[in-house]
Amino acid sequence: MLTSVQIFPECPTCTLSVPHSPSTTASAEPLDELELHRTSSHHPSIPSLQEAYNNVVATPSPAIRTLKPGNLSNLRVELFHFFLSYRVSTESWLIGELYDTIIQTCVQERKIPHGGKGRWPKFAQVPEYQNSVKGFLDTKCLMEGKDWEAGFVLGLVHSLVFVPLISWHEEPAGEPSSQIVCRGSLGDMVSLCKNDRVDNILLEYIIALEWSRKERTYLQSIVPILIGKKEDDGTFSSFPWSKLHKLPDIPSRMTNDRAAIILEMLGINQDQIEKMRRRSVKQTIELILKHQGIRLSDVGKNDRASEFCARKVIDIIVRDIQKVQVDPNEFVFQTPGGSEIVQWLRERSLVKLSSSFARHNFDSLHKISMLADKDFEDIFDTRSTNALSITRGQLASLRIALEDLRSQGICQKYSRRLNDFRDLKTALGTAVWTTNAAEIACSKWQVQFIFIVLSGVCTKTAVDNLNGKLRYWRTRNFGVILWVKIVWYIPFWISNAIIFLKAAYEGRYKAPYKARKTMEAHNLRWNYLLLLGILAEVSQILTNNHERHWTLADTFSSGGLAFELLLYLPACLLTWSAIKYRQEYWIPCWIGLAIVVTSVFVYIWKDFRTYLLMLILLLTFFALSLFYFAISLILTTLHAKKTVGRHVPQFNTEWEKILSSTIPSIDNLRETSTSKIENGNAIFLQKLWENTQTIEKLLESQFRSTRADVPIWKRIHQDSNKGYGRFTRQDKGASMGKIRQLSSDLDHLFEEASSINSVFHDFIAELLKPLQSWSEYQPRSDQSVGELRAHRYPHLVCGPIKQPERAIEKCVRTYRRDVGCLTDLVRCTIVVENAQQLLEVFETFRTRSIIGIGAAERNGEAEPINCRSEVSAETEALLRAEEGRASSFEEPFFRITQVKNRFHSDSHHCNKLTGYRDLSLNVEVGWTFESNELIFLPVREWNQETTEQHIVEVQEQQGNTPACVLQVITMLSSYKGLSGTSRGWRKESRNAVWPQTDRRSREEKRKEGREGLERSRMRR
């Protein structure tokens, strides 16, 4: 089909007939010589009309540049596992059957490894029976109404394996000529020497070759299928290698020029493009055939050619996926300690060895530190096909690095690193009200200095009493040696001196956690010493070994020894309770009690001069501390607003626009009749709010019923310490405790997370497929004008396993070292397009889940399914409704343990100061292993002995509404010092959530700042 194109607008007679091809197999016809001559006579200034022709047809779609893939760092991106290249006129008899057979073989025989399924590219049409293996075939994947050339180019560069079908056969040209015509994918190229054109098959070969030579591209293998002549018995003859000499020994200029433009858009460097331009057709084919391929001549009589090729193609795909999965970037994403291992190897110039460690599942520095010399032979044996070669110099460097590693704390188990954690990022002034205030205080030099000074004071006091003051109490001489001095007073001061020195040493050179435990144990010991002192005083009086006129009434009256000790007892109990259960109150307790006790003794002992001076010093210290803490809090708040809150006003403004576009206020929706609501977003958000409130009420009722089963005398201790069964204690501002993980071992939790991370992401991807739809949006400022890009919503963004450093930090800062509260080691984000889809995704999880945990499991026992304790009638009705809802749909595979709806301003989880809005679900999954394959089980089968359970986090965020959540998360991650992998995940999520963000102003500001800095340097 020819299309008339006007070359010169000022000359209406100068037109060219340009071929318009709807498929990748059509080639441009040669220009008519008479037409060329006629047009050239009108415009003699044009040196060659062929250039004008190229200007017309050589304009690839800008979508190639816009949608080209980046570096392949993991397999959770948009990709194809294979790309089938063929010529319609000669290989169409095989291509359709081969494509279907590869799909079926992957389903029935060889499955794609978990974590390697990827996502279907947004520029391609999804086939009706799209499976875990994703293949590109033009007849099934090219979108109607879209540029077909851009479609097959993007499909090729997004593919892991390029599979060209290569054939050559000859046939008579027909009457009256007796010539032989070469046909086939290669045979049709013979005519390029006389009749040059853009041959799209050759174009695909060139792009595949040059793309595979670029570092870190998607294309891993080129697997040609060599097709010989089909015999009468169904077998195939050998490929005619002897015919290849007929291929043109000159370049196809039009094809190479076309390829050059496309390769330039794909980011290939100019040197590589210039070498390609000079390459002949024959040389290109020889480079393709250098790759080990599949020969149909090896197919037996009783075998089908499509099945034979499909099995080999699947084997190559699986091999390449496994190869990519041991890539350092993928290794970092899939393993909790991967980033630490890669960083450790990079510092010692041994990053090449990361693939070997990944292949042998060394996913933590602790495992690497346990390696012996004999293990090196197994891992790095050059004779083994499964190992990576290593030089002797690298082996020696690795041994030295291991010796150095074993002397560092980073090689310990995660549970040991949790105990040794030192919070260096938090300043002392801002740590006063944190949950680990005592640990932070013990790690700071100011507090360590105070400990040393106090140790000296305690030592001097003990020495003074040993030097003849055993008869004196304050200013009174009792005339006898006081037993309370020997039993309580001197041991008290000596132990204080030792303990303060030990705490300072442990806080400085060991672990602040040990220093805090030392102070906690010593505060408890004070109480026993006080009781012993009171008993010693009473015993001395009762045995008549005390002063003759000193009675029990005297010692328990104002100014008596026992009375003073009783004053100390509640103070010691209070400080011990604070350091054990509420560290945020420990420092204020110390300062407040010191002031109160000093004031009391001013009144009791009437020693106004000494105690008044002490009181003044304490009040001065308290005032200076308060001033320091206030200044630290103000500076921290200002820094947080500058770092995190600079976009918050914009987020809140946009969010208010969305709410005002639906109804005046979403909070007044209950008072507004449905008929008055014009926009459906408010309805869906309100429905979501009601459903999440129902779940929260059910979880709260389970918590309260579990708490009610505990006797009152135990409830006070559990409220301040361990909580109730799998429920944690109720924190301030919360209506219930959090449901913990089953395991409280940090190493075990990371092992579970490594096992289920990729499988869980694949499971969620399959769950979302029925809900997915296309959505287009206007381009960003860095895209071509008028071009549209698309996202398929709901859009799954897979998250990496939480890094150990951040998990330990969160466990200490937020959860008071309760490891079971870490429920986001495995996480993912689901980006939806609108409020309706937000509700649909939530309902998808809700209908496949049960709410909360059984009553027996709440108390820490083995859980009989469907067991629950007494609840109110209202709660019972809600439970029956939820169970009936779940039973009417598919079998539940999840257990919802927590829900946070930040889309509604009434929610106590919503923080308007940050603009953070999302829906967060904590769901528990159960799994087992069958034939070394992880399989998720429905909830009713979780009572099996081989079943393991783990709580994961799923976030739902709205894509084209300015919830803008991930922008805030990205800034928070950099503020908290998260790893590069996490920041990359946040960046991917952010781009999916808010694709229209204009970054031009930010880039211009940075450029202006750099120019101003350069000008200032020039002036200097």
Short mmCIF file of C-alpha atoms in Angstrom, two decimals, residues 12 140 167 194 227 377 444 521 558 583 612 665 676 934 984:
data_model
loop_
_atom_site.label_atom_id
_atom_site.label_comp_id
_atom_site.label_asym_id
_atom_site.label_seq_id
_atom_site.Cartn_x
_atom_site.Cartn_y
_atom_site.Cartn_z
CA PRO A 12 2.57 20.69 -4.94
CA LYS A 140 -0.66 -10.65 19.54
CA SER A 167 15.34 -20.15 7.05
CA LYS A 194 20.38 -4.64 -6.30
CA ILE A 227 15.02 -24.19 9.78
CA GLU A 377 37.59 -24.47 47.03
CA LYS A 444 26.64 10.06 75.02
CA ALA A 521 19.52 -4.13 87.55
CA SER A 558 10.71 12.22 111.22
CA GLN A 583 12.62 4.99 79.20
CA LEU A 612 19.69 24.65 100.22
CA SER A 665 -16.27 18.26 53.04
CA LYS A 676 -26.97 15.23 46.32
CA LEU A 934 6.96 -22.56 48.50
CA GLY A 984 15.30 3.22 44.48
#
